Amino acid sequence: MLDAIGVAQLDDLVASVPAELRARAQLRLEAGRSEAEVAAEASALAELNRGARGFASFLGGGFYRHYVPAAVSAVLSRAEFATAYTPYQPEASQGTTQAIFEFQTLIALLTGLDLANASMYDGASAVAEAVLMARRVTGKRRLVALARSLWPDYRETVQTYLSAFGDLETVEIPYDDTTGLLRLDRLESLPGKELLCAVAGYPNGFGTIEPLGKIAEIVHRHDALLVSATAEALALALLKPPGELGADIAVGEGQSFGLGLNFGGPGLGFMACRSEHVRQMPGRLVGQTRDRQGRQAFCLTLAAREQHIRRERATSNICTNHSLCALAATVYLSLLGKHGLRELAERNVQLAHQAATRLEQRGVRRRFSGPFFNEFALALDDPAGRQTIAERAGLLFGPALGESYPELAQSALISVTETNDSQQIERLCAALATREAP
Amino acid sequence: MLDAIGVAQLDDLVASVPAELRARAQLRLEAGRSEAEVAAEASALAELNRGARGFASFLGGGFYRHYVPAAVSAVLSRAEFATAYTPYQPEASQGTTQAIFEFQTLIALLTGLDLANASMYDGASAVAEAVLMARRVTGKRRLVALARSLWPDYRETVQTYLSAFGDLETVEIPYDDTTGLLRLDRLESLPGKELLCAVAGYPNGFGTIEPLGKIAEIVHRHDALLVSATAEALALALLKPPGELGADIAVGEGQSFGLGLNFGGPGLGFMACRSEHVRQMPGRLVGQTRDRQGRQAFCLTLAAREQHIRRERATSNICTNHSLCALAATVYLSLLGKHGLRELAERNVQLAHQAATRLEQRGVRRRFSGPFFNEFALALDDPAGRQTIAERAGLLFGPALGESYPELAQSALISVTETNDSQQIERLCAALATREAP
Amino acid sequence: MPALPGAVPLLFVESVAGRRGADLRACGAPQPRAAALVGEELCREEIAGFPELSEPQVLRHFLRLSQLNFAQALQFYPLGSCTMKYNPVVNDQMAALPGFAALHPLTPAHLAQGALELMARLEGALAEITGMDAVSLHPAAGAQGELTGLLVARAYHRKQGRMRSKVIVPDSAHGTNPASCSLAGFSMTVAKSNRRGFLEAREIARLLDDDVAALMVTNPNTLGVFEPEIVEIAALLHERGALLYLDGANMNALLGVAKPGDLGADIVQLNLHKTFSTPHGGGGPGAGPIAVKAPLDPFLPVPRLKRTEAGWMLDSKRPDSIGRLRSFYGNFAMLVRGYCYIRALGTDGLALASRLAILNANYLRKRLEDLYPSATAEPSMHECVLTHDLEKRAGVSTFEVAKRLLDFGFHPPTIYFPLIVHGALMVEPTETESKETLDAFVDAMRRIHAEALTTPELLKEAPHTLPFSRIDEVEAARHPILRWRPEGEPQR
Amino acid sequence: MPALPGAVPLLFVESVAGRRGADLRACGAPQPRAAALVGEELCREEIAGFPELSEPQVLRHFLRLSQLNFAQALQFYPLGSCTMKYNPVVNDQMAALPGFAALHPLTPAHLAQGALELMARLEGALAEITGMDAVSLHPAAGAQGELTGLLVARAYHRKQGRMRSKVIVPDSAHGTNPASCSLAGFSMTVAKSNRRGFLEAREIARLLDDDVAALMVTNPNTLGVFEPEIVEIAALLHERGALLYLDGANMNALLGVAKPGDLGADIVQLNLHKTFSTPHGGGGPGAGPIAVKAPLDPFLPVPRLKRTEAGWMLDSKRPDSIGRLRSFYGNFAMLVRGYCYIRALGTDGLALASRLAILNANYLRKRLEDLYPSATAEPSMHECVLTHDLEKRAGVSTFEVAKRLLDFGFHPPTIYFPLIVHGALMVEPTETESKETLDAFVDAMRRIHAEALTTPELLKEAPHTLPFSRIDEVEAARHPILRWRPEGEPQR
Ligand SMILES: Cc1ncc(COP(=O)(O)O)c(C=O)c1O
Ligand SMILES: Cc1ncc(COP(=O)(O)O)c(C=O)c1O
């Protein structure tokens, strides 16, 4: 091959890089390892993560422990899906494009909105992109209202994405100290003409279910858009869909749908909106069309919104998104199906309410009274101390709320899913109700 | 569907089974479980197998610990391979048939024989089938000579398979107490005219490398066939191939080639022989041919040997064999390739000899002096006691030889593969050389 | 490298000198030469012709090969007698757990209690399902189960002081049955099925004498018919001291419907890869446990599971045992799958599975009966054997019907089996196929029937739409090429 | 159900009322109705149109869909700028280890030391490879890395009391670069590449003023050319207090060849899914770590890895940080893969990988240069941009050449990019493809050239051999149908 090119040695090919730079580029890493050695080393690191096994876990706070059916990984590990790229050539990508089209449909059905995109990075960045999208829709307005009850990382991400825009201001809408729900009166009293959009969690960052319909009413009265943000996507199988309640853009995290935990990434940002706003939407979109023989087929479409066409005027810079995660969700949702998904959501509710009731009976009370799905905040004297006690008993729960909400220093979240059972709940009660000091 | 058939209910379809039998057929098992529950239960059982992880293992005795490259399971988990059946329809099975053809070639190359079949169940049953095959080849002879140094389970399996034939007799050829090798003089002195075949391990059941060429010379002088039986197939990458040394049928266990341990099953029986004996061979065979367009293609062939055609006069009753295991071996051998496989064999030899030397230096001696590949017998005062000491030190080794060889009650096997390292070897030395009582 | 699945060069042809895939050696200090350690004279040269390929090449090679296969997960695969049902993927996942997959067979029992417990539970479940007293998971496949069972029968009779030499096998039997008889040292007596497709007690009575060790019968038989006189036949056998061996390959019809033990069976083998859904792997590995009535228990192969105070262990000290037929105990990785399958379905699921399998078979039979009449008037269980008159009417063979089915994306049924039915198509849809799939199959079968009458060449030249056209099996047998050889080297 | 891969009905069309796949509920005592617990008024009806399918159906659906894809593991996929190299399967296996995959992101640090340690080592390796001082694994992909880097630049300038508003971006830039500038609140100034296809220091000097926050440049640039004046340009920028942002998407050319830090870069993002071989997944997930020089470290997003006496922890208390752009820290499952990749290759392997990638690109360029001349006379690094005159000579477009390539089983190169090259074909073969594959690709490209001149309709109507013929993208955009709707319900 060197001969064909007409050079004598490999390094002649990089002669365009000054020799001095090349000399300095010598890497000081270790020597390469055999596959067996790499596997042994990675396995040893995995073993060090003692929190990944052997604990009964009630950890929530944005990523949820759900059983992932084996068929999900059987599909995801197909090389045809895993090692393809963005379906730029539709004739060679009908597997990916059709699956995305199915994903878009499933998200539209779950959110009660007209359509959804092919995926965003995660829930937090999807919220930020939704706010920017709302800005494109509503034009010159200035004010972004964020519920304080929205997940802290979602709020922070919005702040980061907006930090570049001097003309935008965020305002925080407090929550009611009793119910844990957004203060409607404070939303009402915003300077309406300046409001661009409001963002509310659904359920919110305390696991509490915001009255989305009432919020929408107020926001729409201001001619602004309502963005709903859902971290526990499973809730959408049971709760009224955000679109039906008036949300204009519904975003969230789809990790619950077959992704597993993976120490927090990758997640699956989803975004749904009304048809009339589609041209302001960020991200890939797959549309239905036909091939020359008239067969139904699918391809990327409305690319004029995107960076590779519109460049600095694109709706977003997103390029690589979380396509395989969207596929996981599509497989997961198909497997559970209409009934299985609903029943799973119900099971989560039942167990979480059982836990809340049992804790209450042992004198450990919910911090907020609002309705909840599978996660709720507890009032605890010393959350960190309790976490230590629990850990000794083989239990994990949290996060504690104090770091993000100084006013809730004596509170922590409990998430209960189908991976828990009554016996684990009793152990949790014992750990949280005992008088023992940490 | 019931309507289409014309019955009122499902149970009408089983009306041909007397009602009383049906009533008694009511199963008393537990109720069905969700996938998550089954997975949790199976995982809990897997966890109970403490010996599967956390130990430095020197266990051998017929199944060997080798690293299985990830690409092997990536191929094996392809539904196209895993959920197909015997390739009766070649046009719809070129994946399976070509892979088997490649497997047959690889085994032929490794054994130095003309051809190989598509697989047998495991090494032990392959030996038994080889003896029956030798009988078909040699005609009316009576005597089957089994090296006592052959793996005990191989010997026992041959005995079981032969037990039905009153006209056959097995005779055991003892081993030399010093070298651990088959006593050539005893082979020599058999009643030559009656000898049907001799079976020798290669390496044998003490890990020792039999002088196959010399054995062949004697056996052929008797006009009998030599069957070589290899449990550690990796040895064939380094040792002279049995075919070259005069073995007429080479069988063995291919588990080392990418199968993993699986508590002993499935294994991969392989069988190779000379062209002239192919019509006496048991098992599936794939041959090369062409399709109508003249393209090279593959299909099952010489089926006239098999049970579905020849019925009670078939060469064997084997039907379902170990096709997917043969595929694993094919992928494994392709990945390692000519050089990788050889180097791996060398690495095994180096580590095993290092272990033998270090043990010797600590006063723990090999029981036999014969040459060895990656496994050898140790002389130990109290093998069981030593195993207990080793286990406490996080080490496994064995099997102890006493159960199968009463005369070797003070001996046990040590197998050393690339999964071991010098540090493990030192720990083993410490455990075996210490004076501590169990 | 074609766009669509197509021919893949042989590994050996793709090989390029010096290329390599996985390197499994650990890095380390230079070592003494291995050949010097073992003895130079014992070592071979490098293996000429062995492949030299990079890992990406190897993976692409086998992935492309995979694209040339039909498989149950992708296609309807109604291969009669093989029970190609859906294999839940979670079962594969469980078998791959390190706690199972990395367990050495000679691990001390106290460090392997999970595996032993799983096998003990599986034995218990299979005993309950079959209505038998003792189960051995030892055999590697159905055929090895047959041999095991027949050797057990032989040992049992011998223990009784009887040296019986014959086994009765119906003419409809699967080929492994007669072959197993020979392998077990029995001579075979063929019993004729009657014209309705089952075995009459009369026929058995006629053949029975004191030299008969057993009757070996599949139930439902290979026509898919539940043997109506089986209980009576069992009684006849037992009266004469003979045993009833029931080939359980068709147990998929009987779960919660009839227990072989209640039918009078003394021995039954199960094919886990059929009834209990372990994947077929392109021809195995499977697993062929056998179940026996109590008097035969002592003769089962070693090792056997044994409960001790310290937990489960494997016991080989069984003086009456026939011995072993393989290393270790059972195709464990398949046993894990079968166990998980039974747990997932449970009592009701298993009983429903058989009923739905029977429903699907009868639905197909009914919807095709005008064009492809059933070989028997008896009701079908989990499979049906169809016939046709296309040979007479259009010179089109069953073989050609099968090849044409490929073009419709269906794996053909088993053909020309059972041997007693001329040009048989043995269709076993299984319970995991949907009505839509069955309907699509019916449509294809009907269309093929029409094509046979109008455009028979369509069938004679089928398949037309696969990566390969008709493959010449006759040529393969006539001039066997059973391995690749380097260019220039002659085939032998 | 066709024999070969072909159209698969939508999930929603395959759905049959009442059918179900996985059931994840545990069995147990009957429970209070969930809606009653949550509040009836908060709950929805069942989701009309949601699919109802059995598990075998679902699996078959997606396996059949998979058969419609080209993919790197199966086909040569020389998609320029995307680095479609082989993804070692062991890396997927490692990422799936329960110790990683089942680790909750909010697990207390002392119970997650393995994951944190792995990330710390990866940060160290990436710092060494790039010659930078600090690395953040936070960003989810390259584009998010760009945004992160630009926000870091903004925060840095602000901290210096400078409010700079402009970023210079070359005309050859990838679309994400200008889009990221906008998202980061910068206005963009376009720098022109010279006729040889690179950026001259002169041009930068011309555009540079005190309002320029940074130059954002890809190196090698999108023509595959190493920017020869980059060091000089960096000096110019630094003199004026501006930063050099290096888009590291093309790092596959530079491993052990040149460190961005030595080139003067202040910020560089890496695309693990390109250079470090994490699979592309049909469009992600990827991972886009960013590396910066020390002065920018304080501005990196939170959280950051921090070493304490008790081990690693994630620290969010960083007052100057730009904040967070996502939840948690990085696409961890992809980081595991990238880490394993780096460990497997090591110092020499990485340096060789880049050199072989460059070798392969230059080999293709050379072998095609008579028919498809390179867009630049400069030497190519890891990819080459080819042109052709078929439009003029035969009215055949680049698009049509690409479609025809599909018939030969090759995924086409990136087309019409970079924008500055008319009808560009951007070919990136990567180091993991064999010479035989490259030769086959050359043959196909040459044959297509001949076809274009003799039988252009072959190209215009391509592809011919795929399950789908040319797909109408214009129609899709004109009448967008972005979701399935039940029969009768209008698309909106
Ligand atoms: C009726 C019957 N009996 C026995 C067997 C043999 O089982 P195996 O293939 O597992 O050896 C089969 C398998 O095809 C069968 O259909
Ligand atoms: C040069 C260049 N920069 C940036 C990106 C964006 O990276 P990502 O797709 O990971 O967001 C790409 C990806 O295509 C690229 O090629």
mmCIF file of C-alpha atoms in Angstrom, chain A residues 189-393:
data_model
loop_
_atom_site.group_PDB
_atom_site.id
_atom_site.type_symbol
_atom_site.label_atom_id
_atom_site.label_comp_id
_atom_site.label_asym_id
_atom_site.label_seq_id
_atom_site.Cartn_x
_atom_site.Cartn_y
_atom_site.Cartn_z
ATOM 1 C CA SER A 189 -48.672 37.446 39.466
ATOM 2 C CA LEU A 190 -45.852 37.389 36.929
ATOM 3 C CA PRO A 191 -45.682 40.243 34.413
ATOM 4 C CA GLY A 192 -47.716 38.399 31.809
ATOM 5 C CA LYS A 193 -46.596 40.184 28.680
ATOM 6 C CA GLU A 194 -42.995 39.314 29.290
ATOM 7 C CA LEU A 195 -43.484 35.666 30.021
ATOM 8 C CA LEU A 196 -41.999 33.400 27.386
ATOM 9 C CA CYS A 197 -42.714 30.077 28.999
ATOM 10 C CA ALA A 198 -43.117 28.317 32.279
ATOM 11 C CA VAL A 199 -41.542 24.981 33.111
ATOM 12 C CA ALA A 200 -43.062 22.595 35.608
ATOM 13 C CA GLY A 201 -42.111 19.085 36.633
ATOM 14 C CA TYR A 202 -44.689 16.361 36.061
ATOM 15 C CA PRO A 203 -44.194 14.730 38.512
ATOM 16 C CA ASN A 204 -41.923 17.363 40.007
ATOM 17 C CA GLY A 205 -38.610 17.122 41.841
ATOM 18 C CA PHE A 206 -40.343 15.971 45.027
ATOM 19 C CA GLY A 207 -42.211 13.262 43.158
ATOM 20 C CA THR A 208 -45.367 15.330 43.544
ATOM 21 C CA ILE A 209 -47.854 15.662 40.712
ATOM 22 C CA GLU A 210 -48.273 19.292 39.687
ATOM 23 C CA PRO A 211 -51.754 20.490 38.672
ATOM 24 C CA LEU A 212 -50.648 20.887 35.099
ATOM 25 C CA GLY A 213 -54.079 21.839 33.812
ATOM 26 C CA LYS A 214 -54.350 24.809 36.159
ATOM 27 C CA ILE A 215 -50.813 25.877 35.389
ATOM 28 C CA ALA A 216 -51.528 25.721 31.676
ATOM 29 C CA GLU A 217 -54.581 27.885 32.116
ATOM 30 C CA ILE A 218 -52.533 30.646 33.740
ATOM 31 C CA VAL A 219 -49.614 30.356 31.341
ATOM 32 C CA HIS A 220 -51.863 30.455 28.312
ATOM 33 C CA ARG A 221 -53.654 33.459 29.721
ATOM 34 C CA HIS A 222 -50.259 35.141 29.466
ATOM 35 C CA ASP A 223 -49.936 33.893 25.859
ATOM 36 C CA ALA A 224 -46.865 31.983 26.926
ATOM 37 C CA LEU A 225 -46.027 28.341 26.459
ATOM 38 C CA LEU A 226 -46.080 25.642 29.071
ATOM 39 C CA VAL A 227 -43.229 23.153 29.119
ATOM 40 C CA SER A 228 -43.798 20.018 31.172
ATOM 41 C CA ALA A 229 -40.743 18.051 32.279
ATOM 42 C CA THR A 230 -41.026 14.413 33.314
ATOM 43 C CA ALA A 231 -38.125 12.514 34.817
ATOM 44 C CA GLU A 232 -40.050 9.330 35.565
ATOM 45 C CA ALA A 233 -41.510 8.619 32.152
ATOM 46 C CA LEU A 234 -43.435 5.649 33.481
ATOM 47 C CA ALA A 235 -45.774 8.105 35.178
ATOM 48 C CA LEU A 236 -47.105 9.046 31.743
ATOM 49 C CA ALA A 237 -48.688 5.612 31.492
ATOM 50 C CA LEU A 238 -51.021 6.496 34.342
ATOM 51 C CA LEU A 239 -51.260 10.273 34.617
ATOM 52 C CA LYS A 240 -53.259 12.445 32.270
ATOM 53 C CA PRO A 241 -50.980 13.256 29.348
ATOM 54 C CA PRO A 242 -49.359 16.706 29.500
ATOM 55 C CA GLY A 243 -50.648 17.565 26.052
ATOM 56 C CA GLU A 244 -54.206 16.937 27.125
ATOM 57 C CA LEU A 245 -53.709 19.179 30.150
ATOM 58 C CA GLY A 246 -52.384 22.011 28.050
ATOM 59 C CA ALA A 247 -48.626 21.602 27.938
ATOM 60 C CA ASP A 248 -47.281 22.946 24.640
ATOM 61 C CA ILE A 249 -44.002 21.127 24.817
ATOM 62 C CA ALA A 250 -43.571 17.954 26.829
ATOM 63 C CA VAL A 251 -40.035 16.892 27.510
ATOM 64 C CA GLY A 252 -38.447 14.442 29.829
ATOM 65 C CA GLU A 253 -36.167 11.586 30.538
ATOM 66 C CA GLY A 254 -36.967 8.197 29.026
ATOM 67 C CA GLN A 255 -34.387 6.223 31.018
ATOM 68 C CA SER A 256 -37.146 4.301 32.751
ATOM 69 C CA PHE A 257 -38.078 2.739 29.424
ATOM 70 C CA GLY A 258 -35.529 -0.026 29.215
ATOM 71 C CA LEU A 259 -32.234 1.822 29.583
ATOM 72 C CA GLY A 260 -30.905 0.715 32.924
ATOM 73 C CA LEU A 261 -28.920 2.967 35.217
ATOM 74 C CA ASN A 262 -25.362 3.084 33.857
ATOM 75 C CA PHE A 263 -24.256 5.489 36.581
ATOM 76 C CA GLY A 264 -26.331 8.211 34.975
ATOM 77 C CA GLY A 265 -25.671 7.990 31.280
ATOM 78 C CA PRO A 266 -26.726 7.664 28.575
ATOM 79 C CA GLY A 267 -30.229 8.836 29.268
ATOM 80 C CA LEU A 268 -32.916 9.484 26.711
ATOM 81 C CA GLY A 269 -34.253 12.981 26.274
ATOM 82 C CA PHE A 270 -37.642 13.066 24.642
ATOM 83 C CA MET A 271 -39.520 16.045 23.285
ATOM 84 C CA ALA A 272 -43.055 16.325 21.976
ATOM 85 C CA CYS A 273 -44.931 19.367 20.733
ATOM 86 C CA ARG A 274 -47.888 20.560 18.719
ATOM 87 C CA SER A 275 -47.761 20.279 14.939
ATOM 88 C CA GLU A 276 -47.764 24.005 14.450
ATOM 89 C CA HIS A 277 -44.442 24.346 16.254
ATOM 90 C CA VAL A 278 -42.611 21.587 14.449
ATOM 91 C CA ARG A 279 -40.373 23.894 12.466
ATOM 92 C CA GLN A 280 -38.990 25.342 15.680
ATOM 93 C CA MET A 281 -38.238 21.942 17.083
ATOM 94 C CA PRO A 282 -34.650 20.875 17.626
ATOM 95 C CA GLY A 283 -33.297 17.448 16.764
ATOM 96 C CA ARG A 284 -33.787 14.799 14.149
ATOM 97 C CA LEU A 285 -37.196 13.953 12.775
ATOM 98 C CA VAL A 286 -38.149 10.934 10.731
ATOM 99 C CA GLY A 287 -41.046 11.155 8.329
ATOM 100 C CA GLN A 288 -43.020 8.664 6.342
ATOM 101 C CA THR A 289 -42.742 8.615 2.580
ATOM 102 C CA ARG A 290 -42.550 6.099 -0.265
ATOM 103 C CA ASP A 291 -39.915 4.477 -2.404
ATOM 104 C CA ARG A 292 -40.082 4.388 -6.198
ATOM 105 C CA GLN A 293 -42.186 1.253 -6.094
ATOM 106 C CA GLY A 294 -44.624 3.048 -3.866
ATOM 107 C CA ARG A 295 -43.732 1.088 -0.757
ATOM 108 C CA GLN A 296 -44.105 2.862 2.558
ATOM 109 C CA ALA A 297 -40.680 3.983 3.702
ATOM 110 C CA PHE A 298 -39.101 6.381 6.159
ATOM 111 C CA CYS A 299 -36.380 9.011 6.081
ATOM 112 C CA LEU A 300 -34.968 11.917 8.021
ATOM 113 C CA THR A 301 -36.924 15.007 7.204
ATOM 114 C CA LEU A 302 -37.409 18.715 7.877
ATOM 115 C CA ALA A 303 -33.630 18.925 8.038
ATOM 116 C CA ALA A 304 -33.840 22.604 7.178
ATOM 117 C CA ARG A 305 -34.126 23.153 10.932
ATOM 118 C CA GLU A 306 -30.793 21.512 11.573
ATOM 119 C CA GLN A 307 -27.185 22.505 11.919
ATOM 120 C CA HIS A 308 -25.872 20.784 8.817
ATOM 121 C CA ILE A 309 -28.251 22.821 6.647
ATOM 122 C CA ARG A 310 -29.127 25.941 8.606
ATOM 123 C CA ARG A 311 -25.782 26.244 10.416
ATOM 124 C CA GLU A 312 -25.758 29.254 12.758
ATOM 125 C CA ARG A 313 -29.512 29.702 12.356
ATOM 126 C CA ALA A 314 -30.337 26.087 13.198
ATOM 127 C CA THR A 315 -32.864 25.273 15.896
ATOM 128 C CA SER A 316 -30.108 23.521 17.828
ATOM 129 C CA ASN A 317 -26.567 22.295 17.415
ATOM 130 C CA ILE A 318 -27.575 18.708 18.172
ATOM 131 C CA CYS A 319 -26.176 16.155 15.737
ATOM 132 C CA THR A 320 -25.412 12.792 17.343
ATOM 133 C CA ASN A 321 -28.424 12.223 19.578
ATOM 134 C CA HIS A 322 -29.464 9.177 21.599
ATOM 135 C CA SER A 323 -30.840 7.011 18.852
ATOM 136 C CA LEU A 324 -30.029 3.620 20.318
ATOM 137 C CA CYS A 325 -31.632 4.691 23.590
ATOM 138 C CA ALA A 326 -34.751 5.613 21.653
ATOM 139 C CA LEU A 327 -34.652 2.152 20.141
ATOM 140 C CA ALA A 328 -34.405 0.649 23.623
ATOM 141 C CA ALA A 329 -37.484 2.592 24.655
ATOM 142 C CA THR A 330 -39.324 1.516 21.517
ATOM 143 C CA VAL A 331 -38.601 -2.133 22.193
ATOM 144 C CA TYR A 332 -39.442 -1.755 25.869
ATOM 145 C CA LEU A 333 -42.730 -0.040 25.220
ATOM 146 C CA SER A 334 -43.680 -2.571 22.558
ATOM 147 C CA LEU A 335 -42.935 -5.442 24.899
ATOM 148 C CA LEU A 336 -44.945 -4.058 27.756
ATOM 149 C CA GLY A 337 -47.601 -2.761 25.445
ATOM 150 C CA LYS A 338 -50.790 -0.996 26.275
ATOM 151 C CA HIS A 339 -51.726 -3.182 29.222
ATOM 152 C CA GLY A 340 -48.336 -4.162 30.566
ATOM 153 C CA LEU A 341 -47.156 -0.586 30.801
ATOM 154 C CA ARG A 342 -50.264 0.540 32.588
ATOM 155 C CA GLU A 343 -50.097 -2.328 35.020
ATOM 156 C CA LEU A 344 -46.463 -1.656 35.696
ATOM 157 C CA ALA A 345 -47.249 1.961 36.461
ATOM 158 C CA GLU A 346 -49.996 0.811 38.781
ATOM 159 C CA ARG A 347 -47.681 -1.586 40.518
ATOM 160 C CA ASN A 348 -45.226 1.245 41.121
ATOM 161 C CA VAL A 349 -47.974 3.385 42.590
ATOM 162 C CA GLN A 350 -49.190 0.603 44.815
ATOM 163 C CA LEU A 351 -45.774 -0.178 46.218
ATOM 164 C CA ALA A 352 -44.826 3.463 46.685
ATOM 165 C CA HIS A 353 -48.070 4.191 48.505
ATOM 166 C CA GLN A 354 -47.649 1.082 50.572
ATOM 167 C CA ALA A 355 -44.204 2.324 51.565
ATOM 168 C CA ALA A 356 -45.513 5.771 52.410
ATOM 169 C CA THR A 357 -48.293 4.304 54.523
ATOM 170 C CA ARG A 358 -46.052 1.877 56.350
ATOM 171 C CA LEU A 359 -43.498 4.595 57.072
ATOM 172 C CA GLU A 360 -46.213 6.872 58.333
ATOM 173 C CA GLN A 361 -47.428 4.113 60.628
ATOM 174 C CA ARG A 362 -43.907 3.945 62.018
ATOM 175 C CA GLY A 363 -43.864 7.700 62.558
ATOM 176 C CA VAL A 364 -41.834 8.657 59.490
ATOM 177 C CA ARG A 365 -43.846 11.215 57.584
ATOM 178 C CA ARG A 366 -43.991 12.489 54.057
ATOM 179 C CA ARG A 367 -42.639 15.995 53.819
ATOM 180 C CA PHE A 368 -45.326 17.094 51.354
ATOM 181 C CA SER A 369 -48.963 16.262 51.088
ATOM 182 C CA GLY A 370 -49.370 16.511 47.313
ATOM 183 C CA PRO A 371 -50.303 13.433 45.270
ATOM 184 C CA PHE A 372 -47.423 11.307 44.086
ATOM 185 C CA PHE A 373 -46.573 8.519 41.689
ATOM 186 C CA ASN A 374 -43.639 6.330 42.766
ATOM 187 C CA GLU A 375 -41.417 8.792 44.581
ATOM 188 C CA PHE A 376 -41.946 11.061 47.548
ATOM 189 C CA ALA A 377 -40.023 13.220 50.008
ATOM 190 C CA LEU A 378 -39.720 12.186 53.628
ATOM 191 C CA ALA A 379 -39.240 14.433 56.631
ATOM 192 C CA LEU A 380 -36.171 13.125 58.452
ATOM 193 C CA ASP A 381 -34.245 14.649 61.314
ATOM 194 C CA ASP A 382 -30.883 13.760 59.899
ATOM 195 C CA PRO A 383 -31.002 12.416 56.344
ATOM 196 C CA ALA A 384 -27.255 11.735 56.127
ATOM 197 C CA GLY A 385 -27.280 9.874 59.424
ATOM 198 C CA ARG A 386 -30.254 7.864 58.304
ATOM 199 C CA GLN A 387 -28.536 7.009 55.064
ATOM 200 C CA THR A 388 -25.632 5.618 57.052
ATOM 201 C CA ILE A 389 -27.918 3.502 59.202
ATOM 202 C CA ALA A 390 -29.749 2.286 56.139
ATOM 203 C CA GLU A 391 -26.564 1.453 54.334
ATOM 204 C CA ARG A 392 -25.462 -0.732 57.222
ATOM 205 C CA ALA A 393 -28.766 -2.509 56.862
#
